[in-house]
Amino acid sequence: MAPPQQERARRTRVAIVESAAAEFSKRGYAAASINAILEHSNATKGAMYFHFDSKEALARAVLEEGLERYRTLVDRWVQAPGLDPFERLHGLVADLGDALHRDAIIRAEFKLVIEPEFESEARLRGGSVWGLAGYRLAEEAQRDGLFRPGVDIRRFIEVVSAALAGQRYMTDLTAPDADVRGRFEMCLEVPLEAMASQEWLDRWHREGWPDVAEPSQ
């Protein structure tokens, strides 16, 4: 068990990162206010600079925490038993939609990677984690005969990824309280209608997505 002083420092750091994520996701990096971050975290400026030597360092801490949360989300679904690859891909996409709606860290990560200060690192962030996992699931689906013959699975994942990104940014601009999960599901379902095998589509049209809130561990 950590000494009380270390535990207080850990909690202070967590509170600052969470507050910064909320500020970055709302205002973007450039407009984010250090004073607002401190006010909402109940931390002093001295405490913040003890943990982070600059606003950029704080943003990078948010990015790193976001990356870990993406990895946790991806790992939860990639090896989920009892589901076919498309069902696991759906669980991943739907969970990502939920996370972007409720998790300030993931919302901030999604927004920070398009900022000029961090865009060169975008390929190392959450989108790449989800994209690689999606591609592995698509490869598995192709081996299992779940795609139509001749489908280019790289194009499939590129289309789904682009649709997810576009839907997220449009939601920010036009409908911040929208059903992000439902919109993300649509970004997967439309390409599947065009590219999945008829046998798989017939079963999906009959049964729909399995009612799995979270896969078994």
CSV table of C-alpha atoms in Angstrom, one decimal:
chain,number,residue,atom,x,y,z
A,1,MET,CA,0.0,0.0,0.0
A,2,ALA,CA,1.4,3.4,-1.0
A,3,PRO,CA,2.2,5.9,1.7
A,4,PRO,CA,-0.6,8.6,2.2
A,5,GLN,CA,1.5,11.3,0.6
A,6,GLN,CA,2.1,9.2,-2.5
A,7,GLU,CA,-1.6,8.3,-2.7
A,8,ARG,CA,-2.6,12.0,-2.5
A,9,ALA,CA,-0.1,12.8,-5.2
A,10,ARG,CA,-1.5,10.0,-7.4
A,11,ARG,CA,-5.1,11.2,-6.9
A,12,THR,CA,-4.1,14.8,-7.6
A,13,ARG,CA,-2.5,13.8,-10.9
A,14,VAL,CA,-5.5,11.7,-11.9
A,15,ALA,CA,-7.8,14.6,-11.1
A,16,ILE,CA,-5.7,17.0,-13.2
A,17,VAL,CA,-5.6,14.7,-16.1
A,18,GLU,CA,-9.4,14.1,-16.0
A,19,SER,CA,-10.1,17.8,-15.8
A,20,ALA,CA,-7.6,18.6,-18.6
A,21,ALA,CA,-9.3,15.9,-20.8
A,22,ALA,CA,-12.7,17.6,-20.2
A,23,GLU,CA,-11.3,21.0,-21.1
A,24,PHE,CA,-9.4,19.7,-24.2
A,25,SER,CA,-12.4,17.8,-25.5
A,26,LYS,CA,-14.6,20.9,-25.1
A,27,ARG,CA,-12.3,23.7,-26.3
A,28,GLY,CA,-9.4,22.0,-28.1
A,29,TYR,CA,-5.8,22.3,-27.2
A,30,ALA,CA,-5.1,25.9,-28.1
A,31,ALA,CA,-8.1,27.4,-26.3
A,32,ALA,CA,-8.0,25.2,-23.3
A,33,SER,CA,-7.5,27.2,-20.1
A,34,ILE,CA,-5.0,26.1,-17.4
A,35,ASN,CA,-7.0,28.1,-14.9
A,36,ALA,CA,-10.2,26.2,-15.8
A,37,ILE,CA,-8.4,22.9,-15.5
A,38,LEU,CA,-7.1,23.8,-12.1
A,39,GLU,CA,-10.5,25.1,-10.9
A,40,HIS,CA,-12.3,21.8,-11.9
A,41,SER,CA,-9.6,19.6,-10.5
A,42,ASN,CA,-9.3,21.5,-7.2
A,43,ALA,CA,-5.6,21.4,-7.6
A,44,THR,CA,-3.1,24.3,-7.2
A,45,LYS,CA,-0.9,25.6,-9.9
A,46,GLY,CA,2.1,24.3,-7.9
A,47,ALA,CA,0.6,20.8,-7.8
A,48,MET,CA,0.0,20.8,-11.5
A,49,TYR,CA,3.6,21.9,-12.3
A,50,PHE,CA,4.9,19.3,-9.9
A,51,HIS,CA,3.4,16.6,-12.2
A,52,PHE,CA,3.5,18.4,-15.6
A,53,ASP,CA,6.1,21.0,-16.7
A,54,SER,CA,3.9,22.5,-19.4
A,55,LYS,CA,0.4,22.4,-21.0
A,56,GLU,CA,1.9,20.2,-23.8
A,57,ALA,CA,3.1,17.7,-21.2
A,58,LEU,CA,-0.4,17.6,-19.7
A,59,ALA,CA,-1.9,17.0,-23.1
A,60,ARG,CA,0.5,14.2,-23.8
A,61,ALA,CA,-0.5,12.6,-20.5
A,62,VAL,CA,-4.1,12.7,-21.6
A,63,LEU,CA,-3.1,11.1,-25.0
A,64,GLU,CA,-1.2,8.3,-23.2
A,65,GLU,CA,-4.2,7.6,-20.9
A,66,GLY,CA,-6.5,7.6,-23.9
A,67,LEU,CA,-4.2,5.1,-25.7
A,68,GLU,CA,-4.4,2.7,-22.7
A,69,ARG,CA,-8.2,3.0,-22.6
A,70,TYR,CA,-8.3,2.2,-26.4
A,71,ARG,CA,-6.1,-0.8,-25.8
A,72,THR,CA,-8.3,-2.1,-23.0
A,73,LEU,CA,-11.4,-1.6,-25.1
A,74,VAL,CA,-9.9,-3.4,-28.1
A,75,ASP,CA,-8.5,-6.3,-26.0
A,76,ARG,CA,-12.0,-6.8,-24.5
A,77,TRP,CA,-13.4,-7.7,-28.0
A,78,VAL,CA,-10.7,-9.1,-30.2
A,79,GLN,CA,-10.6,-12.4,-28.5
A,80,ALA,CA,-14.2,-12.6,-27.2
A,81,PRO,CA,-15.4,-16.2,-27.3
A,82,GLY,CA,-18.6,-17.4,-28.9
A,83,LEU,CA,-18.9,-14.6,-31.4
A,84,ASP,CA,-18.0,-14.4,-35.1
A,85,PRO,CA,-15.5,-11.8,-36.3
A,86,PHE,CA,-18.2,-9.4,-37.5
A,87,GLU,CA,-20.0,-9.7,-34.1
A,88,ARG,CA,-16.8,-8.9,-32.3
A,89,LEU,CA,-16.1,-6.0,-34.7
A,90,HIS,CA,-19.6,-4.7,-33.9
A,91,GLY,CA,-19.0,-4.9,-30.2
A,92,LEU,CA,-15.8,-3.0,-30.6
A,93,VAL,CA,-17.4,-0.3,-32.7
A,94,ALA,CA,-20.4,0.0,-30.4
A,95,ASP,CA,-18.3,0.2,-27.3
A,96,LEU,CA,-16.1,2.9,-28.9
A,97,GLY,CA,-19.3,4.9,-29.6
A,98,ASP,CA,-20.3,4.6,-26.0
A,99,ALA,CA,-16.8,5.5,-24.8
A,100,LEU,CA,-16.7,8.6,-27.0
A,101,HIS,CA,-20.1,9.7,-25.5
A,102,ARG,CA,-19.2,9.1,-21.8
A,103,ASP,CA,-15.4,9.1,-21.4
A,104,ALA,CA,-13.7,12.5,-21.4
A,105,ILE,CA,-10.3,11.0,-21.8
A,106,ILE,CA,-11.2,9.2,-25.0
A,107,ARG,CA,-13.1,12.2,-26.3
A,108,ALA,CA,-10.0,14.4,-25.7
A,109,GLU,CA,-7.7,11.8,-27.3
A,110,PHE,CA,-9.9,11.8,-30.4
A,111,LYS,CA,-9.7,15.6,-30.6
A,112,LEU,CA,-6.1,16.1,-29.7
A,113,VAL,CA,-4.7,13.9,-32.4
A,114,ILE,CA,-5.9,16.4,-35.1
A,115,GLU,CA,-4.3,19.4,-33.4
A,116,PRO,CA,-1.2,20.7,-35.2
A,117,GLU,CA,0.9,20.0,-32.1
A,118,PHE,CA,0.2,16.3,-32.2
A,119,GLU,CA,-1.0,15.3,-35.6
A,120,SER,CA,2.4,13.8,-36.6
A,121,GLU,CA,1.7,11.2,-33.8
A,122,ALA,CA,-1.8,10.3,-35.0
A,123,ARG,CA,-0.6,6.9,-36.3
A,124,LEU,CA,0.6,6.0,-32.8
A,125,ARG,CA,-2.6,6.8,-31.1
A,126,GLY,CA,-6.1,5.2,-30.5
A,127,GLY,CA,-7.3,5.3,-34.0
A,128,SER,CA,-4.3,3.1,-35.1
A,129,VAL,CA,-5.0,0.6,-32.2
A,130,TRP,CA,-8.6,0.2,-33.3
A,131,GLY,CA,-7.7,0.1,-37.0
A,132,LEU,CA,-5.2,-2.7,-36.6
A,133,ALA,CA,-7.6,-4.7,-34.5
A,134,GLY,CA,-10.4,-4.1,-37.0
A,135,TYR,CA,-8.1,-5.3,-39.8
A,136,ARG,CA,-7.2,-8.5,-37.9
A,137,LEU,CA,-10.9,-9.2,-37.4
A,138,ALA,CA,-11.6,-8.6,-41.1
A,139,GLU,CA,-8.8,-11.0,-42.0
A,140,GLU,CA,-10.4,-13.6,-39.8
A,141,ALA,CA,-13.8,-13.0,-41.3
A,142,GLN,CA,-12.4,-13.4,-44.8
A,143,ARG,CA,-10.7,-16.7,-43.8
A,144,ASP,CA,-14.1,-17.8,-42.4
A,145,GLY,CA,-15.9,-17.0,-45.7
A,146,LEU,CA,-18.0,-14.2,-44.2
A,147,PHE,CA,-17.1,-11.7,-46.9
A,148,ARG,CA,-18.3,-11.9,-50.5
A,149,PRO,CA,-15.6,-13.3,-52.9
A,150,GLY,CA,-13.1,-10.7,-54.1
A,151,VAL,CA,-13.7,-8.2,-51.3
A,152,ASP,CA,-10.7,-6.0,-50.5
A,153,ILE,CA,-10.7,-6.0,-46.7
A,154,ARG,CA,-8.2,-3.1,-46.5
A,155,ARG,CA,-10.8,-1.0,-48.3
A,156,PHE,CA,-13.5,-2.3,-46.0
A,157,ILE,CA,-11.6,-1.2,-42.9
A,158,GLU,CA,-10.6,2.2,-44.5
A,159,VAL,CA,-14.2,2.9,-45.3
A,160,VAL,CA,-15.4,2.0,-41.8
A,161,SER,CA,-12.6,4.0,-40.1
A,162,ALA,CA,-13.3,7.1,-42.3
A,163,ALA,CA,-17.0,6.8,-41.6
A,164,LEU,CA,-16.4,6.6,-37.8
A,165,ALA,CA,-14.1,9.6,-37.8
A,166,GLY,CA,-16.5,11.6,-40.0
A,167,GLN,CA,-19.5,10.7,-37.9
A,168,ARG,CA,-17.7,11.7,-34.7
A,169,TYR,CA,-16.7,15.1,-36.0
A,170,MET,CA,-20.2,15.8,-37.4
A,171,THR,CA,-21.7,14.9,-34.1
A,172,ASP,CA,-19.4,17.4,-32.4
A,173,LEU,CA,-20.5,20.1,-34.8
A,174,THR,CA,-24.2,19.4,-35.1
A,175,ALA,CA,-25.6,17.2,-32.4
A,176,PRO,CA,-23.4,16.8,-29.3
A,177,ASP,CA,-26.1,14.8,-27.5
A,178,ALA,CA,-26.7,12.4,-30.4
A,179,ASP,CA,-26.7,8.6,-30.1
A,180,VAL,CA,-23.0,8.1,-30.9
A,181,ARG,CA,-23.3,4.3,-30.5
A,182,GLY,CA,-26.2,4.1,-33.0
A,183,ARG,CA,-24.3,6.2,-35.5
A,184,PHE,CA,-21.2,4.2,-35.1
A,185,GLU,CA,-23.2,1.0,-35.6
A,186,MET,CA,-24.5,2.4,-38.9
A,187,CYS,CA,-20.9,3.1,-40.0
A,188,LEU,CA,-20.2,-0.6,-39.8
A,189,GLU,CA,-23.6,-1.9,-41.0
A,190,VAL,CA,-23.7,-0.1,-44.3
A,191,PRO,CA,-20.4,-1.5,-45.6
A,192,LEU,CA,-21.4,-4.9,-44.3
A,193,GLU,CA,-24.6,-4.8,-46.4
A,194,ALA,CA,-22.4,-4.3,-49.5
A,195,MET,CA,-19.5,-6.6,-48.7
A,196,ALA,CA,-20.6,-9.4,-46.3
A,197,SER,CA,-21.6,-12.8,-47.7
A,198,GLN,CA,-25.3,-13.3,-48.5
A,199,GLU,CA,-25.4,-16.3,-46.1
A,200,TRP,CA,-24.0,-14.1,-43.2
A,201,LEU,CA,-26.4,-11.2,-44.1
A,202,ASP,CA,-29.4,-13.5,-44.2
A,203,ARG,CA,-28.6,-14.7,-40.7
A,204,TRP,CA,-27.9,-11.2,-39.4
A,205,HIS,CA,-31.2,-9.9,-40.9
A,206,ARG,CA,-33.1,-12.7,-39.1
A,207,GLU,CA,-31.3,-12.5,-35.8
A,208,GLY,CA,-29.7,-9.1,-35.5
A,209,TRP,CA,-26.6,-8.5,-33.3
A,210,PRO,CA,-26.2,-10.7,-30.3
A,211,ASP,CA,-27.3,-9.1,-27.1
A,212,VAL,CA,-23.8,-9.0,-25.5
A,213,ALA,CA,-23.2,-6.0,-23.2
A,214,GLU,CA,-19.7,-7.2,-22.5
A,215,PRO,CA,-17.8,-10.3,-23.6
A,216,SER,CA,-16.8,-13.0,-21.2
A,217,GLN,CA,-13.3,-12.8,-20.0
